[in-house]
Amino acid sequence: MATVELHAIDTQGPDDNAAAEASCTGGLCPPVVLIHGIGASSRDWDYVLPVLRAGRRLIAPDLRGHGASPVGRGYGLQAMAEDVWALLDRLHVERFDLVGHSLGGAVALQMAVDRPQRLRRAVFANTLPDLAIDTSRKAMLYWFRMAVMAALGPRGLTEVLARLTAPTAHDATLRARFIAHGSGSRSRFVYLRALWAMRRWRVTERLGRIACPSLVLAAEHDYFARDDAERFAAGLPRARLEIVPGVHHLMPLEVPEAFARRVSDFLDAASP
């Protein structure tokens, strides 16, 4: 399947990468690639990038059919991963740190099992290595999103999810942030095609290929069960699991500073 030429935020041009690496504490500091979730865009990282920016080159693509990237003919996780690989090749990025959230975490996992030698470290947030509809919890989440998106479109689904995540008057600012950043897919067609492709995706049996240090970030009130996150982390050869208390699925928007600090601390730590 042909790749799509992705739009991306790139905080430094390729020629500045050597200077960015030299400025990092402890020497080598590769670029950080951040991949957003379904129905979102690189704008999901607006509140995270300033905290991560010091001394690092940050690359945040819009997945195919999202943000400013063109649509593609398919929306499987493998196709989305190949788009990101093509972008990194165009930017001459060989080795990097990888951060993925939700669907972006699944794309990151696909990348990690396909070409593990390219990753120095990886962060998988609010995601799992198996999105197949094999439990009642997953089925309820999947068909709820399918139905609401089909009926109301990207904006409508975003508003419904924002009200569920931030229901009180006290949460009005946070709810507005969710709505402003959560309509990244071009159309309900893109969202539904991507959601449909997710229903059979899994890389659980290939997690042993991911040799780099990994951080699994899960939210206390996530869509996914805690024991799923625990099994995920246990399946990675060099992983640490952190359950972030009091937050929901949209960590990069709900607690961006805390999210960025956890990611920065992990990426900057000495190898375990």
PDB file of C-alpha atoms in Angstrom:
ATOM      1  CA  MET A   1       0.000   0.000   0.000  1.00  0.00           C
ATOM      2  CA  ALA A   2       1.345   3.430  -0.949  1.00  0.00           C
ATOM      3  CA  THR A   3       2.411   5.705   1.888  1.00  0.00           C
ATOM      4  CA  VAL A   4       0.965   9.164   2.487  1.00  0.00           C
ATOM      5  CA  GLU A   5       3.260  12.195   2.789  1.00  0.00           C
ATOM      6  CA  LEU A   6       2.409  13.330   6.307  1.00  0.00           C
ATOM      7  CA  HIS A   7       2.249  16.864   7.596  1.00  0.00           C
ATOM      8  CA  ALA A   8       4.276  17.221  10.794  1.00  0.00           C
ATOM      9  CA  ILE A   9       5.377  19.687  13.427  1.00  0.00           C
ATOM     10  CA  ASP A  10       9.182  19.683  13.507  1.00  0.00           C
ATOM     11  CA  THR A  11      10.689  21.919  16.178  1.00  0.00           C
ATOM     12  CA  GLN A  12      14.106  21.874  14.525  1.00  0.00           C
ATOM     13  CA  GLY A  13      15.211  21.400  10.961  1.00  0.00           C
ATOM     14  CA  PRO A  14      17.354  18.386  10.101  1.00  0.00           C
ATOM     15  CA  ASP A  15      20.483  20.531   9.935  1.00  0.00           C
ATOM     16  CA  ASP A  16      20.018  21.540  13.585  1.00  0.00           C
ATOM     17  CA  ASN A  17      19.803  18.005  14.933  1.00  0.00           C
ATOM     18  CA  ALA A  18      23.488  17.697  15.843  1.00  0.00           C
ATOM     19  CA  ALA A  19      23.274  20.842  17.961  1.00  0.00           C
ATOM     20  CA  ALA A  20      20.173  19.509  19.714  1.00  0.00           C
ATOM     21  CA  GLU A  21      21.938  16.255  20.547  1.00  0.00           C
ATOM     22  CA  ALA A  22      24.978  18.062  21.915  1.00  0.00           C
ATOM     23  CA  SER A  23      22.836  20.224  24.204  1.00  0.00           C
ATOM     24  CA  CYS A  24      21.186  17.291  25.996  1.00  0.00           C
ATOM     25  CA  THR A  25      22.198  16.356  29.517  1.00  0.00           C
ATOM     26  CA  GLY A  26      24.520  13.397  29.353  1.00  0.00           C
ATOM     27  CA  GLY A  27      25.326  13.801  25.660  1.00  0.00           C
ATOM     28  CA  LEU A  28      23.337  11.979  22.999  1.00  0.00           C
ATOM     29  CA  CYS A  29      19.724  13.094  22.765  1.00  0.00           C
ATOM     30  CA  PRO A  30      17.914  11.734  19.703  1.00  0.00           C
ATOM     31  CA  PRO A  31      14.735  13.261  18.294  1.00  0.00           C
ATOM     32  CA  VAL A  32      11.428  12.457  19.951  1.00  0.00           C
ATOM     33  CA  VAL A  33       8.571  11.357  17.683  1.00  0.00           C
ATOM     34  CA  LEU A  34       5.078  11.887  19.136  1.00  0.00           C
ATOM     35  CA  ILE A  35       2.036  10.169  17.589  1.00  0.00           C
ATOM     36  CA  HIS A  36      -1.510  11.295  18.399  1.00  0.00           C
ATOM     37  CA  GLY A  37      -4.682   9.253  18.820  1.00  0.00           C
ATOM     38  CA  ILE A  38      -7.683   8.570  16.598  1.00  0.00           C
ATOM     39  CA  GLY A  39      -9.768  11.593  15.626  1.00  0.00           C
ATOM     40  CA  ALA A  40      -7.039  13.930  16.894  1.00  0.00           C
ATOM     41  CA  SER A  41      -3.984  15.615  15.358  1.00  0.00           C
ATOM     42  CA  SER A  42      -0.534  16.887  16.252  1.00  0.00           C
ATOM     43  CA  ARG A  43      -2.322  19.717  18.104  1.00  0.00           C
ATOM     44  CA  ASP A  44      -2.912  17.219  20.910  1.00  0.00           C
ATOM     45  CA  TRP A  45       0.711  17.883  21.875  1.00  0.00           C
ATOM     46  CA  ASP A  46       0.340  21.688  22.097  1.00  0.00           C
ATOM     47  CA  TYR A  47       0.597  21.680  25.890  1.00  0.00           C
ATOM     48  CA  VAL A  48       3.238  18.935  26.022  1.00  0.00           C
ATOM     49  CA  LEU A  49       5.784  20.228  23.498  1.00  0.00           C
ATOM     50  CA  PRO A  50       6.892  23.304  25.503  1.00  0.00           C
ATOM     51  CA  VAL A  51       7.794  21.102  28.481  1.00  0.00           C
ATOM     52  CA  LEU A  52       9.714  18.611  26.328  1.00  0.00           C
ATOM     53  CA  ARG A  53      11.306  21.197  24.061  1.00  0.00           C
ATOM     54  CA  ALA A  54      14.539  22.002  25.933  1.00  0.00           C
ATOM     55  CA  GLY A  55      17.480  20.416  24.157  1.00  0.00           C
ATOM     56  CA  ARG A  56      15.366  18.137  21.965  1.00  0.00           C
ATOM     57  CA  ARG A  57      14.155  17.956  18.419  1.00  0.00           C
ATOM     58  CA  LEU A  58      10.440  17.073  18.501  1.00  0.00           C
ATOM     59  CA  ILE A  59       8.558  15.625  15.532  1.00  0.00           C
ATOM     60  CA  ALA A  60       4.758  15.318  15.750  1.00  0.00           C
ATOM     61  CA  PRO A  61       3.053  14.062  12.563  1.00  0.00           C
ATOM     62  CA  ASP A  62      -0.622  14.173  11.642  1.00  0.00           C
ATOM     63  CA  LEU A  63      -1.648  10.617  10.787  1.00  0.00           C
ATOM     64  CA  ARG A  64      -3.234  10.023   7.361  1.00  0.00           C
ATOM     65  CA  GLY A  65      -6.652  11.635   7.118  1.00  0.00           C
ATOM     66  CA  HIS A  66      -6.023  13.651  10.296  1.00  0.00           C
ATOM     67  CA  GLY A  67      -5.009  17.262  10.795  1.00  0.00           C
ATOM     68  CA  ALA A  68      -3.285  18.646   7.712  1.00  0.00           C
ATOM     69  CA  SER A  69      -2.234  15.266   6.274  1.00  0.00           C
ATOM     70  CA  PRO A  70      -3.915  13.931   3.123  1.00  0.00           C
ATOM     71  CA  VAL A  71      -6.260  10.956   3.177  1.00  0.00           C
ATOM     72  CA  GLY A  72      -5.150   7.485   2.155  1.00  0.00           C
ATOM     73  CA  ARG A  73      -6.776   4.420   0.665  1.00  0.00           C
ATOM     74  CA  GLY A  74      -6.532   2.366   3.858  1.00  0.00           C
ATOM     75  CA  TYR A  75      -6.422   3.038   7.580  1.00  0.00           C
ATOM     76  CA  GLY A  76      -4.831  -0.062   9.038  1.00  0.00           C
ATOM     77  CA  LEU A  77      -2.199   0.288  11.749  1.00  0.00           C
ATOM     78  CA  GLN A  78       0.507  -1.092   9.452  1.00  0.00           C
ATOM     79  CA  ALA A  79      -0.226   1.547   6.801  1.00  0.00           C
ATOM     80  CA  MET A  80      -0.143   4.341   9.382  1.00  0.00           C
ATOM     81  CA  ALA A  81       3.159   3.050  10.745  1.00  0.00           C
ATOM     82  CA  GLU A  82       4.680   2.966   7.257  1.00  0.00           C
ATOM     83  CA  ASP A  83       3.611   6.596   6.742  1.00  0.00           C
ATOM     84  CA  VAL A  84       5.604   7.597   9.825  1.00  0.00           C
ATOM     85  CA  TRP A  85       8.623   5.579   8.697  1.00  0.00           C
ATOM     86  CA  ALA A  86       8.501   7.359   5.326  1.00  0.00           C
ATOM     87  CA  LEU A  87       8.362  10.735   7.094  1.00  0.00           C
ATOM     88  CA  LEU A  88      11.387   9.882   9.251  1.00  0.00           C
ATOM     89  CA  ASP A  89      13.308   8.749   6.191  1.00  0.00           C
ATOM     90  CA  ARG A  90      12.545  12.076   4.470  1.00  0.00           C
ATOM     91  CA  LEU A  91      13.795  13.892   7.590  1.00  0.00           C
ATOM     92  CA  HIS A  92      16.919  11.674   7.730  1.00  0.00           C
ATOM     93  CA  VAL A  93      16.065  10.494  11.246  1.00  0.00           C
ATOM     94  CA  GLU A  94      17.643   7.113  11.942  1.00  0.00           C
ATOM     95  CA  ARG A  95      17.444   6.532  15.708  1.00  0.00           C
ATOM     96  CA  PHE A  96      14.878   8.206  17.922  1.00  0.00           C
ATOM     97  CA  ASP A  97      12.681   8.088  21.014  1.00  0.00           C
ATOM     98  CA  LEU A  98       9.027   7.256  20.366  1.00  0.00           C
ATOM     99  CA  VAL A  99       5.910   8.427  22.233  1.00  0.00           C
ATOM    100  CA  GLY A 100       2.428   7.285  21.228  1.00  0.00           C
ATOM    101  CA  HIS A 101      -0.978   7.970  22.766  1.00  0.00           C
ATOM    102  CA  SER A 102      -4.114   5.821  22.312  1.00  0.00           C
ATOM    103  CA  LEU A 103      -4.297   4.852  18.603  1.00  0.00           C
ATOM    104  CA  GLY A 104      -0.917   6.575  18.268  1.00  0.00           C
ATOM    105  CA  GLY A 105       0.380   4.189  20.922  1.00  0.00           C
ATOM    106  CA  ALA A 106      -0.776   1.279  18.771  1.00  0.00           C
ATOM    107  CA  VAL A 107       0.950   2.818  15.735  1.00  0.00           C
ATOM    108  CA  ALA A 108       4.066   3.216  17.896  1.00  0.00           C
ATOM    109  CA  LEU A 109       3.851  -0.444  18.918  1.00  0.00           C
ATOM    110  CA  GLN A 110       3.547  -1.494  15.277  1.00  0.00           C
ATOM    111  CA  MET A 111       6.646   0.550  14.483  1.00  0.00           C
ATOM    112  CA  ALA A 112       8.500  -0.894  17.466  1.00  0.00           C
ATOM    113  CA  VAL A 113       7.887  -4.534  16.561  1.00  0.00           C
ATOM    114  CA  ASP A 114       8.661  -3.930  12.878  1.00  0.00           C
ATOM    115  CA  ARG A 115      11.994  -2.087  13.300  1.00  0.00           C
ATOM    116  CA  PRO A 116      13.037  -2.299  16.951  1.00  0.00           C
ATOM    117  CA  GLN A 117      16.658  -1.422  16.190  1.00  0.00           C
ATOM    118  CA  ARG A 118      15.647   2.159  15.296  1.00  0.00           C
ATOM    119  CA  LEU A 119      14.263   2.956  18.769  1.00  0.00           C
ATOM    120  CA  ARG A 120      16.293   4.140  21.746  1.00  0.00           C
ATOM    121  CA  ARG A 121      13.321   4.388  24.155  1.00  0.00           C
ATOM    122  CA  ALA A 122       9.542   4.180  23.841  1.00  0.00           C
ATOM    123  CA  VAL A 123       6.520   5.471  25.754  1.00  0.00           C
ATOM    124  CA  PHE A 124       3.138   3.835  25.185  1.00  0.00           C
ATOM    125  CA  ALA A 125       0.311   5.848  26.769  1.00  0.00           C
ATOM    126  CA  ASN A 126      -3.338   4.810  27.143  1.00  0.00           C
ATOM    127  CA  THR A 127      -2.976   1.952  24.692  1.00  0.00           C
ATOM    128  CA  LEU A 128      -2.734  -1.823  24.414  1.00  0.00           C
ATOM    129  CA  PRO A 129      -0.982  -4.286  22.080  1.00  0.00           C
ATOM    130  CA  ASP A 130      -4.325  -5.929  21.300  1.00  0.00           C
ATOM    131  CA  LEU A 131      -7.327  -3.856  20.167  1.00  0.00           C
ATOM    132  CA  ALA A 132      -9.331  -6.841  18.942  1.00  0.00           C
ATOM    133  CA  ILE A 133     -12.944  -6.934  20.159  1.00  0.00           C
ATOM    134  CA  ASP A 134     -12.543  -9.921  22.453  1.00  0.00           C
ATOM    135  CA  THR A 135     -14.157  -8.661  25.671  1.00  0.00           C
ATOM    136  CA  SER A 136     -17.495  -7.069  26.500  1.00  0.00           C
ATOM    137  CA  ARG A 137     -15.674  -3.939  27.687  1.00  0.00           C
ATOM    138  CA  LYS A 138     -13.899  -3.498  24.350  1.00  0.00           C
ATOM    139  CA  ALA A 139     -17.071  -4.266  22.405  1.00  0.00           C
ATOM    140  CA  MET A 140     -19.041  -1.634  24.323  1.00  0.00           C
ATOM    141  CA  LEU A 141     -16.340   0.996  23.761  1.00  0.00           C
ATOM    142  CA  TYR A 142     -15.986   0.120  20.071  1.00  0.00           C
ATOM    143  CA  TRP A 143     -19.665   0.083  19.126  1.00  0.00           C
ATOM    144  CA  PHE A 144     -20.440   3.174  21.201  1.00  0.00           C
ATOM    145  CA  ARG A 145     -17.872   5.163  19.243  1.00  0.00           C
ATOM    146  CA  MET A 146     -18.982   3.712  15.927  1.00  0.00           C
ATOM    147  CA  ALA A 147     -22.616   4.640  16.596  1.00  0.00           C
ATOM    148  CA  VAL A 148     -21.968   8.158  17.876  1.00  0.00           C
ATOM    149  CA  MET A 149     -19.521   8.975  15.079  1.00  0.00           C
ATOM    150  CA  ALA A 150     -21.895   7.666  12.416  1.00  0.00           C
ATOM    151  CA  ALA A 151     -24.743   9.730  13.848  1.00  0.00           C
ATOM    152  CA  LEU A 152     -23.023  12.956  14.930  1.00  0.00           C
ATOM    153  CA  GLY A 153     -19.689  13.168  13.096  1.00  0.00           C
ATOM    154  CA  PRO A 154     -16.265  14.127  14.517  1.00  0.00           C
ATOM    155  CA  ARG A 155     -17.401  17.265  16.337  1.00  0.00           C
ATOM    156  CA  GLY A 156     -20.412  15.531  17.868  1.00  0.00           C
ATOM    157  CA  LEU A 157     -18.390  12.562  19.118  1.00  0.00           C
ATOM    158  CA  THR A 158     -15.779  14.901  20.587  1.00  0.00           C
ATOM    159  CA  GLU A 159     -18.429  16.835  22.486  1.00  0.00           C
ATOM    160  CA  VAL A 160     -19.995  13.638  23.851  1.00  0.00           C
ATOM    161  CA  LEU A 161     -16.623  12.272  25.006  1.00  0.00           C
ATOM    162  CA  ALA A 162     -15.686  15.643  26.521  1.00  0.00           C
ATOM    163  CA  ARG A 163     -18.876  15.686  28.594  1.00  0.00           C
ATOM    164  CA  LEU A 164     -18.266  12.135  29.787  1.00  0.00           C
ATOM    165  CA  THR A 165     -14.661  12.875  30.734  1.00  0.00           C
ATOM    166  CA  ALA A 166     -15.222  16.339  32.232  1.00  0.00           C
ATOM    167  CA  PRO A 167     -18.893  16.425  33.294  1.00  0.00           C
ATOM    168  CA  THR A 168     -19.025  19.166  35.926  1.00  0.00           C
ATOM    169  CA  ALA A 169     -19.152  22.952  35.665  1.00  0.00           C
ATOM    170  CA  HIS A 170     -15.748  23.010  37.345  1.00  0.00           C
ATOM    171  CA  ASP A 171     -14.390  21.096  34.322  1.00  0.00           C
ATOM    172  CA  ALA A 172     -15.591  23.641  31.729  1.00  0.00           C
ATOM    173  CA  THR A 173     -12.089  24.798  30.737  1.00  0.00           C
ATOM    174  CA  LEU A 174     -10.838  21.254  30.385  1.00  0.00           C
ATOM    175  CA  ARG A 175     -13.937  20.278  28.406  1.00  0.00           C
ATOM    176  CA  ALA A 176     -13.380  23.194  26.016  1.00  0.00           C
ATOM    177  CA  ARG A 177      -9.779  22.058  25.538  1.00  0.00           C
ATOM    178  CA  PHE A 178     -10.915  18.539  24.640  1.00  0.00           C
ATOM    179  CA  ILE A 179     -13.407  19.864  22.094  1.00  0.00           C
ATOM    180  CA  ALA A 180     -10.934  22.317  20.536  1.00  0.00           C
ATOM    181  CA  HIS A 181      -8.315  19.611  20.003  1.00  0.00           C
ATOM    182  CA  GLY A 182     -10.426  16.530  19.406  1.00  0.00           C
ATOM    183  CA  SER A 183     -11.786  16.939  15.879  1.00  0.00           C
ATOM    184  CA  GLY A 184      -8.614  16.128  13.997  1.00  0.00           C
ATOM    185  CA  SER A 185      -9.997  13.581  11.548  1.00  0.00           C
ATOM    186  CA  ARG A 186     -11.064  14.981   8.201  1.00  0.00           C
ATOM    187  CA  SER A 187     -14.463  13.282   8.214  1.00  0.00           C
ATOM    188  CA  ARG A 188     -16.541  10.612   9.861  1.00  0.00           C
ATOM    189  CA  PHE A 189     -15.455   8.349   6.959  1.00  0.00           C
ATOM    190  CA  VAL A 190     -11.786   8.569   8.022  1.00  0.00           C
ATOM    191  CA  TYR A 191     -12.602   7.951  11.668  1.00  0.00           C
ATOM    192  CA  LEU A 192     -14.898   5.006  10.948  1.00  0.00           C
ATOM    193  CA  ARG A 193     -12.387   3.402   8.560  1.00  0.00           C
ATOM    194  CA  ALA A 194      -9.613   3.729  11.159  1.00  0.00           C
ATOM    195  CA  LEU A 195     -11.848   2.372  13.916  1.00  0.00           C
ATOM    196  CA  TRP A 196     -12.927  -0.541  11.708  1.00  0.00           C
ATOM    197  CA  ALA A 197      -9.280  -1.414  10.996  1.00  0.00           C
ATOM    198  CA  MET A 198      -8.460  -1.480  14.710  1.00  0.00           C
ATOM    199  CA  ARG A 199     -10.920  -4.247  15.546  1.00  0.00           C
ATOM    200  CA  ARG A 200      -8.576  -7.114  14.563  1.00  0.00           C
ATOM    201  CA  TRP A 201      -5.179  -5.559  15.232  1.00  0.00           C
ATOM    202  CA  ARG A 202      -2.783  -7.146  17.702  1.00  0.00           C
ATOM    203  CA  VAL A 203       0.974  -7.463  18.195  1.00  0.00           C
ATOM    204  CA  THR A 204       0.921  -9.205  21.586  1.00  0.00           C
ATOM    205  CA  GLU A 205       2.962 -12.174  20.360  1.00  0.00           C
ATOM    206  CA  ARG A 206       5.684  -9.848  18.995  1.00  0.00           C
ATOM    207  CA  LEU A 207       6.280  -7.706  22.096  1.00  0.00           C
ATOM    208  CA  GLY A 208       9.467  -9.626  22.830  1.00  0.00           C
ATOM    209  CA  ARG A 209      11.078  -7.903  19.833  1.00  0.00           C
ATOM    210  CA  ILE A 210      10.947  -4.514  21.609  1.00  0.00           C
ATOM    211  CA  ALA A 211      14.328  -4.583  23.337  1.00  0.00           C
ATOM    212  CA  CYS A 212      14.554  -0.890  24.182  1.00  0.00           C
ATOM    213  CA  PRO A 213      13.546   0.474  27.630  1.00  0.00           C
ATOM    214  CA  SER A 214       9.817   1.199  27.560  1.00  0.00           C
ATOM    215  CA  LEU A 215       7.351   3.086  29.731  1.00  0.00           C
ATOM    216  CA  VAL A 216       3.690   2.052  29.791  1.00  0.00           C
ATOM    217  CA  LEU A 217       1.534   4.943  31.006  1.00  0.00           C
ATOM    218  CA  ALA A 218      -2.026   4.105  32.034  1.00  0.00           C
ATOM    219  CA  ALA A 219      -4.679   6.323  33.581  1.00  0.00           C
ATOM    220  CA  GLU A 220      -6.575   5.407  36.722  1.00  0.00           C
ATOM    221  CA  HIS A 221      -9.889   6.064  34.944  1.00  0.00           C
ATOM    222  CA  ASP A 222      -8.917   4.887  31.468  1.00  0.00           C
ATOM    223  CA  TYR A 223     -11.200   3.047  29.050  1.00  0.00           C
ATOM    224  CA  PHE A 224      -8.917   0.029  29.407  1.00  0.00           C
ATOM    225  CA  ALA A 225      -8.797  -2.139  32.512  1.00  0.00           C
ATOM    226  CA  ARG A 226      -5.784  -1.920  34.807  1.00  0.00           C
ATOM    227  CA  ASP A 227      -5.036  -5.634  34.502  1.00  0.00           C
ATOM    228  CA  ASP A 228      -4.790  -5.202  30.704  1.00  0.00           C
ATOM    229  CA  ALA A 229      -2.108  -2.554  31.236  1.00  0.00           C
ATOM    230  CA  GLU A 230      -0.299  -4.817  33.691  1.00  0.00           C
ATOM    231  CA  ARG A 231      -0.249  -7.706  31.217  1.00  0.00           C
ATOM    232  CA  PHE A 232       0.957  -5.351  28.490  1.00  0.00           C
ATOM    233  CA  ALA A 233       3.890  -4.107  30.561  1.00  0.00           C
ATOM    234  CA  ALA A 234       4.739  -7.648  31.665  1.00  0.00           C
ATOM    235  CA  GLY A 235       4.983  -8.708  28.022  1.00  0.00           C
ATOM    236  CA  LEU A 236       7.686  -6.140  27.226  1.00  0.00           C
ATOM    237  CA  PRO A 237      11.288  -7.202  27.957  1.00  0.00           C
ATOM    238  CA  ARG A 238      12.380  -3.909  29.593  1.00  0.00           C
ATOM    239  CA  ALA A 239       9.237  -2.050  30.647  1.00  0.00           C
ATOM    240  CA  ARG A 240       7.983  -0.053  33.593  1.00  0.00           C
ATOM    241  CA  LEU A 241       4.285   0.534  34.243  1.00  0.00           C
ATOM    242  CA  GLU A 242       2.980   3.758  35.771  1.00  0.00           C
ATOM    243  CA  ILE A 243      -0.681   4.250  36.666  1.00  0.00           C
ATOM    244  CA  VAL A 244      -1.398   7.993  36.716  1.00  0.00           C
ATOM    245  CA  PRO A 245      -3.942   8.675  39.473  1.00  0.00           C
ATOM    246  CA  GLY A 246      -7.123  10.698  39.008  1.00  0.00           C
ATOM    247  CA  VAL A 247      -6.955  11.077  35.215  1.00  0.00           C
ATOM    248  CA  HIS A 248      -8.786   9.663  32.208  1.00  0.00           C
ATOM    249  CA  HIS A 249      -7.910   8.593  28.675  1.00  0.00           C
ATOM    250  CA  LEU A 250      -6.779  11.978  27.299  1.00  0.00           C
ATOM    251  CA  MET A 251      -3.687  12.428  29.478  1.00  0.00           C
ATOM    252  CA  PRO A 252      -1.757  14.748  27.117  1.00  0.00           C
ATOM    253  CA  LEU A 253      -4.656  17.226  27.275  1.00  0.00           C
ATOM    254  CA  GLU A 254      -5.916  16.598  30.798  1.00  0.00           C
ATOM    255  CA  VAL A 255      -2.570  16.752  32.644  1.00  0.00           C
ATOM    256  CA  PRO A 256      -0.044  17.858  29.999  1.00  0.00           C
ATOM    257  CA  GLU A 257       2.626  19.102  32.406  1.00  0.00           C
ATOM    258  CA  ALA A 258       2.551  15.937  34.517  1.00  0.00           C
ATOM    259  CA  PHE A 259       2.488  13.807  31.367  1.00  0.00           C
ATOM    260  CA  ALA A 260       5.465  15.665  29.892  1.00  0.00           C
ATOM    261  CA  ARG A 261       7.439  15.416  33.128  1.00  0.00           C
ATOM    262  CA  ARG A 262       6.934  11.673  33.322  1.00  0.00           C
ATOM    263  CA  VAL A 263       7.993  11.266  29.698  1.00  0.00           C
ATOM    264  CA  SER A 264      11.011  13.566  30.104  1.00  0.00           C
ATOM    265  CA  ASP A 265      12.161  11.844  33.285  1.00  0.00           C
ATOM    266  CA  PHE A 266      11.964   8.478  31.575  1.00  0.00           C
ATOM    267  CA  LEU A 267      13.734   9.578  28.385  1.00  0.00           C
ATOM    268  CA  ASP A 268      16.498  11.317  30.350  1.00  0.00           C
ATOM    269  CA  ALA A 269      17.058   8.542  32.919  1.00  0.00           C
ATOM    270  CA  ALA A 270      20.061   6.273  32.894  1.00  0.00           C
ATOM    271  CA  SER A 271      19.450   2.955  31.166  1.00  0.00           C
ATOM    272  CA  PRO A 272      17.948   0.368  33.562  1.00  0.00           C
TER     273      PRO A 272
END
